[in-house]
Amino acid sequence: MDGRRVDDTAAAAPAEYTLTGADGRPCRSAVAGRLGGHRRGRIYGRLDCPSALRHIARGNYARHRVFFADEATAVAAGYRPCAVCLPERHRAWRNGKPS
């Protein structure tokens, strides 16, 4: 034994995440989201986006944070790509090309 406590209830119950669906409404998922977004700005990007992390550190961003399973769902929900962490996709979006 390595000294860590094992909680049997945590192992038995699958983790549950709240993602945003293609219709823009929250939905439950057993799988964590791969992309993050900002509900008010209607922007999505990588979870490690430097811009999002700066805003989260300032404190006001987190309450408007949403998560998506994939890019297609984010686009279907009406979100645009982040210019900081997804510059090529943002450029294509700005030029009216599908991502």
C-alpha atoms as a printed R data frame, in Angstrom:
   type eleno elety resid chain resno       x      y       z
1  ATOM     1    CA   MET     A     1   0.000  0.000   0.000
2  ATOM     2    CA   ASP     A     2   1.378  3.450  -0.898
3  ATOM     3    CA   GLY     A     3  -0.470  5.414   1.790
4  ATOM     4    CA   ARG     A     4  -3.186  6.797  -0.500
5  ATOM     5    CA   ARG     A     5  -6.767  6.240   0.507
6  ATOM     6    CA   VAL     A     6  -8.942  4.378  -1.949
7  ATOM     7    CA   ASP     A     7 -12.592  5.395  -2.063
8  ATOM     8    CA   ASP     A     8 -14.646  2.469  -3.379
9  ATOM     9    CA   THR     A     9 -17.691  4.659  -4.136
10 ATOM    10    CA   ALA     A    10 -15.703  6.870  -6.501
11 ATOM    11    CA   ALA     A    11 -14.505  3.860  -8.459
12 ATOM    12    CA   ALA     A    12 -18.029  2.446  -8.744
13 ATOM    13    CA   ALA     A    13 -19.740  5.608  -9.987
14 ATOM    14    CA   PRO     A    14 -18.724  6.893 -13.443
15 ATOM    15    CA   ALA     A    15 -17.737 10.555 -13.607
16 ATOM    16    CA   GLU     A    16 -20.383 12.821 -15.028
17 ATOM    17    CA   TYR     A    17 -19.667 16.010 -16.929
18 ATOM    18    CA   THR     A    18 -21.924 18.766 -18.199
19 ATOM    19    CA   LEU     A    19 -21.258 19.586 -21.844
20 ATOM    20    CA   THR     A    20 -23.033 21.918 -24.235
21 ATOM    21    CA   GLY     A    21 -24.892 20.160 -27.022
22 ATOM    22    CA   ALA     A    22 -25.359 21.189 -30.642
23 ATOM    23    CA   ASP     A    23 -28.605 22.897 -29.630
24 ATOM    24    CA   GLY     A    24 -26.701 25.076 -27.134
25 ATOM    25    CA   ARG     A    25 -28.312 23.395 -24.127
26 ATOM    26    CA   PRO     A    26 -26.448 21.585 -21.338
27 ATOM    27    CA   CYS     A    27 -26.293 17.806 -21.502
28 ATOM    28    CA   ARG     A    28 -24.735 15.134 -19.291
29 ATOM    29    CA   SER     A    29 -21.798 13.064 -20.508
30 ATOM    30    CA   ALA     A    30 -19.630 10.310 -19.066
31 ATOM    31    CA   VAL     A    31 -16.740 11.743 -21.127
32 ATOM    32    CA   ALA     A    32 -15.061 15.079 -20.407
33 ATOM    33    CA   GLY     A    33 -15.249 17.825 -23.024
34 ATOM    34    CA   ARG     A    34 -12.333 18.259 -25.417
35 ATOM    35    CA   LEU     A    35 -12.920 21.969 -26.057
36 ATOM    36    CA   GLY     A    36 -13.859 24.886 -23.827
37 ATOM    37    CA   GLY     A    37 -15.893 27.925 -24.642
38 ATOM    38    CA   HIS     A    38 -17.240 31.199 -23.325
39 ATOM    39    CA   ARG     A    39 -21.036 31.400 -23.353
40 ATOM    40    CA   ARG     A    40 -21.285 35.199 -23.569
41 ATOM    41    CA   GLY     A    41 -18.583 35.628 -26.229
42 ATOM    42    CA   ARG     A    42 -19.727 32.553 -28.208
43 ATOM    43    CA   ILE     A    43 -16.073 31.485 -28.640
44 ATOM    44    CA   TYR     A    44 -14.623 27.978 -28.384
45 ATOM    45    CA   GLY     A    45 -11.026 26.822 -28.170
46 ATOM    46    CA   ARG     A    46  -8.540 24.412 -26.688
47 ATOM    47    CA   LEU     A    47  -8.656 23.751 -22.957
48 ATOM    48    CA   ASP     A    48  -5.082 25.014 -22.652
49 ATOM    49    CA   CYS     A    49  -5.724 28.273 -24.540
50 ATOM    50    CA   PRO     A    50  -3.474 31.006 -23.090
51 ATOM    51    CA   SER     A    51  -6.173 33.648 -23.513
52 ATOM    52    CA   ALA     A    52  -8.830 31.591 -21.715
53 ATOM    53    CA   LEU     A    53  -6.414 30.705 -18.920
54 ATOM    54    CA   ARG     A    54  -5.604 34.412 -18.396
55 ATOM    55    CA   HIS     A    55  -9.306 35.274 -18.197
56 ATOM    56    CA   ILE     A    56  -9.987 32.386 -15.807
57 ATOM    57    CA   ALA     A    57  -7.145 33.613 -13.562
58 ATOM    58    CA   ARG     A    58  -8.816 37.044 -13.386
59 ATOM    59    CA   GLY     A    59 -11.949 35.404 -12.006
60 ATOM    60    CA   ASN     A    60 -14.925 36.440 -14.125
61 ATOM    61    CA   TYR     A    61 -14.602 33.985 -16.998
62 ATOM    62    CA   ALA     A    62 -15.285 30.698 -15.180
63 ATOM    63    CA   ARG     A    63 -18.994 31.251 -14.554
64 ATOM    64    CA   HIS     A    64 -19.583 31.610 -18.315
65 ATOM    65    CA   ARG     A    65 -17.399 28.622 -19.236
66 ATOM    66    CA   VAL     A    66 -18.931 25.801 -21.276
67 ATOM    67    CA   PHE     A    67 -17.459 22.581 -22.654
68 ATOM    68    CA   PHE     A    68 -17.924 20.726 -25.923
69 ATOM    69    CA   ALA     A    69 -17.311 17.129 -26.931
70 ATOM    70    CA   ASP     A    70 -15.918 18.193 -30.311
71 ATOM    71    CA   GLU     A    71 -15.565 21.053 -32.755
72 ATOM    72    CA   ALA     A    72 -18.626 20.114 -34.821
73 ATOM    73    CA   THR     A    73 -20.831 20.453 -31.732
74 ATOM    74    CA   ALA     A    74 -19.344 23.853 -30.864
75 ATOM    75    CA   VAL     A    75 -19.950 25.142 -34.397
76 ATOM    76    CA   ALA     A    76 -23.493 23.720 -34.473
77 ATOM    77    CA   ALA     A    77 -24.216 25.519 -31.179
78 ATOM    78    CA   GLY     A    78 -23.219 28.822 -32.822
79 ATOM    79    CA   TYR     A    79 -19.726 29.304 -31.407
80 ATOM    80    CA   ARG     A    80 -16.734 30.630 -33.366
81 ATOM    81    CA   PRO     A    81 -13.100 29.490 -33.115
82 ATOM    82    CA   CYS     A    82 -10.670 31.350 -30.855
83 ATOM    83    CA   ALA     A    83  -8.143 33.522 -32.683
84 ATOM    84    CA   VAL     A    84  -5.443 32.784 -30.098
85 ATOM    85    CA   CYS     A    85  -5.385 28.983 -29.873
86 ATOM    86    CA   LEU     A    86  -7.066 28.121 -33.205
87 ATOM    87    CA   PRO     A    87  -5.717 30.824 -35.557
88 ATOM    88    CA   GLU     A    88  -6.144 28.853 -38.808
89 ATOM    89    CA   ARG     A    89  -9.723 27.900 -37.987
90 ATOM    90    CA   HIS     A    90 -10.476 31.467 -36.884
91 ATOM    91    CA   ARG     A    91  -9.059 32.836 -40.143
92 ATOM    92    CA   ALA     A    92 -11.232 30.402 -42.143
93 ATOM    93    CA   TRP     A    93 -14.292 31.364 -40.068
94 ATOM    94    CA   ARG     A    94 -13.572 35.082 -40.591
95 ATOM    95    CA   ASN     A    95 -13.277 34.510 -44.349
96 ATOM    96    CA   GLY     A    96 -16.599 32.665 -44.383
97 ATOM    97    CA   LYS     A    97 -15.189 29.193 -44.988
98 ATOM    98    CA   PRO     A    98 -16.498 26.203 -43.039
99 ATOM    99    CA   SER     A    99 -14.124 24.878 -40.410
